[in-house]
PDB file of C-alpha atoms in Angstrom:
ATOM      1  CA  MET A1409     122.830  66.916 160.452  1.00  0.00           C
ATOM      2  CA  SER A1410     124.257  68.037 157.451  1.00  0.00           C
ATOM      3  CA  ARG A1411     123.974  71.521 155.667  1.00  0.00           C
ATOM      4  CA  VAL A1412     121.503  69.811 152.608  1.00  0.00           C
ATOM      5  CA  ALA A1413     119.383  68.344 156.002  1.00  0.00           C
ATOM      6  CA  HIS A1414     118.868  71.939 157.165  1.00  0.00           C
ATOM      7  CA  ILE A1415     117.764  73.555 153.826  1.00  0.00           C
ATOM      8  CA  LEU A1416     115.218  70.455 153.694  1.00  0.00           C
ATOM      9  CA  SER A1417     113.789  70.844 157.416  1.00  0.00           C
ATOM     10  CA  THR A1418     114.315  75.017 156.520  1.00  0.00           C
ATOM     11  CA  LEU A1419     112.136  74.956 153.270  1.00  0.00           C
ATOM     12  CA  GLU A1420     109.576  72.515 154.549  1.00  0.00           C
ATOM     13  CA  SER A1421     108.814  74.496 158.059  1.00  0.00           C
ATOM     14  CA  SER A1422     109.074  78.052 155.797  1.00  0.00           C
ATOM     15  CA  LEU A1423     106.089  78.515 152.186  1.00  0.00           C
ATOM     16  CA  SER A1424     110.383  79.859 150.694  1.00  0.00           C
ATOM     17  CA  ALA A1425     113.878  81.365 150.900  1.00  0.00           C
ATOM     18  CA  THR A1426     115.756  83.406 149.568  1.00  0.00           C
ATOM     19  CA  PRO A1427     119.218  82.075 148.368  1.00  0.00           C
ATOM     20  CA  GLU A1428     120.514  85.228 150.289  1.00  0.00           C
ATOM     21  CA  SER A1429     118.736  84.213 153.656  1.00  0.00           C
ATOM     22  CA  LEU A1430     120.129  80.856 153.411  1.00  0.00           C
ATOM     23  CA  SER A1431     123.618  81.958 152.174  1.00  0.00           C
ATOM     24  CA  GLN A1432     123.576  83.665 155.709  1.00  0.00           C
ATOM     25  CA  ARG A1433     122.084  80.894 158.015  1.00  0.00           C
ATOM     26  CA  PHE A1434     124.733  78.838 157.129  1.00  0.00           C
ATOM     27  CA  GLY A1435     127.546  80.970 156.258  1.00  0.00           C
ATOM     28  CA  VAL A1436     128.466  80.009 152.235  1.00  0.00           C
ATOM     29  CA  GLY A1437     127.997  81.963 150.361  1.00  0.00           C
ATOM     30  CA  THR A1438     124.039  81.468 147.593  1.00  0.00           C
ATOM     31  CA  ARG A1439     126.897  79.035 145.285  1.00  0.00           C
ATOM     32  CA  ALA A1440     126.586  77.000 147.949  1.00  0.00           C
ATOM     33  CA  ILE A1441     123.534  77.761 149.060  1.00  0.00           C
ATOM     34  CA  ALA A1442     122.811  75.962 145.081  1.00  0.00           C
ATOM     35  CA  ALA A1443     124.494  74.040 144.630  1.00  0.00           C
ATOM     36  CA  ASP A1444     123.743  72.176 147.733  1.00  0.00           C
ATOM     37  CA  ILE A1445     119.837  72.017 146.865  1.00  0.00           C
ATOM     38  CA  ALA A1446     120.892  70.541 143.091  1.00  0.00           C
ATOM     39  CA  GLN A1447     122.096  67.398 145.513  1.00  0.00           C
ATOM     40  CA  LEU A1448     118.579  68.019 146.778  1.00  0.00           C
ATOM     41  CA  ASN A1449     116.881  67.910 143.862  1.00  0.00           C
ATOM     42  CA  GLN A1450     118.997  64.459 142.927  1.00  0.00           C
ATOM     43  CA  LEU A1451     118.426  63.021 146.159  1.00  0.00           C
ATOM     44  CA  LEU A1452     114.706  63.986 146.025  1.00  0.00           C
ATOM     45  CA  GLY A1453     114.490  62.112 142.906  1.00  0.00           C
ATOM     46  CA  GLN A1454     110.878  61.630 141.588  1.00  0.00           C
ATOM     47  CA  SER A1455     108.802  62.446 145.037  1.00  0.00           C
ATOM     48  CA  GLY A1456     109.435  66.354 144.797  1.00  0.00           C
ATOM     49  CA  SER A1457     112.330  68.919 144.155  1.00  0.00           C
ATOM     50  CA  VAL A1458     113.425  72.454 144.836  1.00  0.00           C
ATOM     51  CA  ARG A1459     112.701  75.443 142.561  1.00  0.00           C
ATOM     52  CA  LEU A1460     113.468  78.931 142.947  1.00  0.00           C
ATOM     53  CA  ASP A1461     110.728  80.818 142.389  1.00  0.00           C
ATOM     54  CA  GLU A1462     110.966  84.979 142.548  1.00  0.00           C
ATOM     55  CA  GLY A1463     114.157  85.109 143.782  1.00  0.00           C
ATOM     56  CA  ARG A1464     112.704  82.472 146.816  1.00  0.00           C
ATOM     57  CA  TYR A1465     113.467  78.216 146.801  1.00  0.00           C
ATOM     58  CA  ARG A1466     110.348  76.834 147.480  1.00  0.00           C
ATOM     59  CA  LEU A1467     109.852  72.714 148.042  1.00  0.00           C
ATOM     60  CA  LEU A1468     107.754  71.003 145.097  1.00  0.00           C
ATOM     61  CA  VAL A1469     106.206  66.975 147.282  1.00  0.00           C
ATOM     62  CA  VAL A1470     105.064  65.101 143.848  1.00  0.00           C
ATOM     63  CA  ASP A1471     104.463  61.721 146.078  1.00  0.00           C
ATOM     64  CA  GLN A1472     104.529  62.347 150.293  1.00  0.00           C
ATOM     65  CA  GLY A1473     105.238  58.085 151.254  1.00  0.00           C
ATOM     66  CA  ALA A1474     108.534  58.481 149.054  1.00  0.00           C
ATOM     67  CA  PHE A1475     109.590  61.881 150.812  1.00  0.00           C
ATOM     68  CA  ALA A1476     108.856  60.847 153.461  1.00  0.00           C
ATOM     69  CA  THR A1477     110.869  58.161 152.706  1.00  0.00           C
ATOM     70  CA  ILE A1478     114.137  60.128 151.305  1.00  0.00           C
ATOM     71  CA  ARG A1479     113.973  62.573 154.023  1.00  0.00           C
ATOM     72  CA  ASP A1480     114.702  60.462 156.852  1.00  0.00           C
ATOM     73  CA  ALA A1481     117.241  59.083 154.947  1.00  0.00           C
ATOM     74  CA  ILE A1482     118.404  62.394 155.000  1.00  0.00           C
ATOM     75  CA  THR A1483     117.608  64.197 157.711  1.00  0.00           C
ATOM     76  CA  VAL A1484     119.419  60.922 159.754  1.00  0.00           C
ATOM     77  CA  GLU A1485     121.744  62.209 162.441  1.00  0.00           C
ATOM     78  CA  ARG A1486     125.374  61.168 161.269  1.00  0.00           C
ATOM     79  CA  GLU A1487     127.679  60.607 163.827  1.00  0.00           C
ATOM     80  CA  SER A1488     130.657  62.110 164.033  1.00  0.00           C
ATOM     81  CA  PHE A1489     134.171  60.943 163.197  1.00  0.00           C
ATOM     82  CA  SER A1490     135.454  63.099 165.697  1.00  0.00           C
ATOM     83  CA  SER A1491     133.784  62.116 168.584  1.00  0.00           C
ATOM     84  CA  PRO A1492     136.619  59.753 171.016  1.00  0.00           C
ATOM     85  CA  ASP A1493     133.215  57.317 171.019  1.00  0.00           C
ATOM     86  CA  ALA A1494     133.359  56.617 167.583  1.00  0.00           C
ATOM     87  CA  ARG A1495     136.957  56.949 167.007  1.00  0.00           C
ATOM     88  CA  ALA A1496     137.095  54.107 169.613  1.00  0.00           C
ATOM     89  CA  ARG A1497     134.692  52.646 168.215  1.00  0.00           C
ATOM     90  CA  PHE A1498     136.958  51.766 164.621  1.00  0.00           C
ATOM     91  CA  ILE A1499     139.708  50.828 166.436  1.00  0.00           C
TER      92      ILE A1499
END
């Protein structure tokens, strides 16, 4: 899963997360996390959003059905092109 997908899963399972805790978890800076959150908000569109509130990111879902569809598309495990099987199928 991508880092954006992992962030979404983290925010779904937790009520909130600080930028610092996310940056430590994924081994990137808080600016990278902010960029991931911006990308996540763009992907979620009108179905929901992630907001920074009192120093913590919080997930707000507005349309549960649309959110579930988008979440499934974001979190779907994409096969890595690095795997020998994926490269062989491509050839």
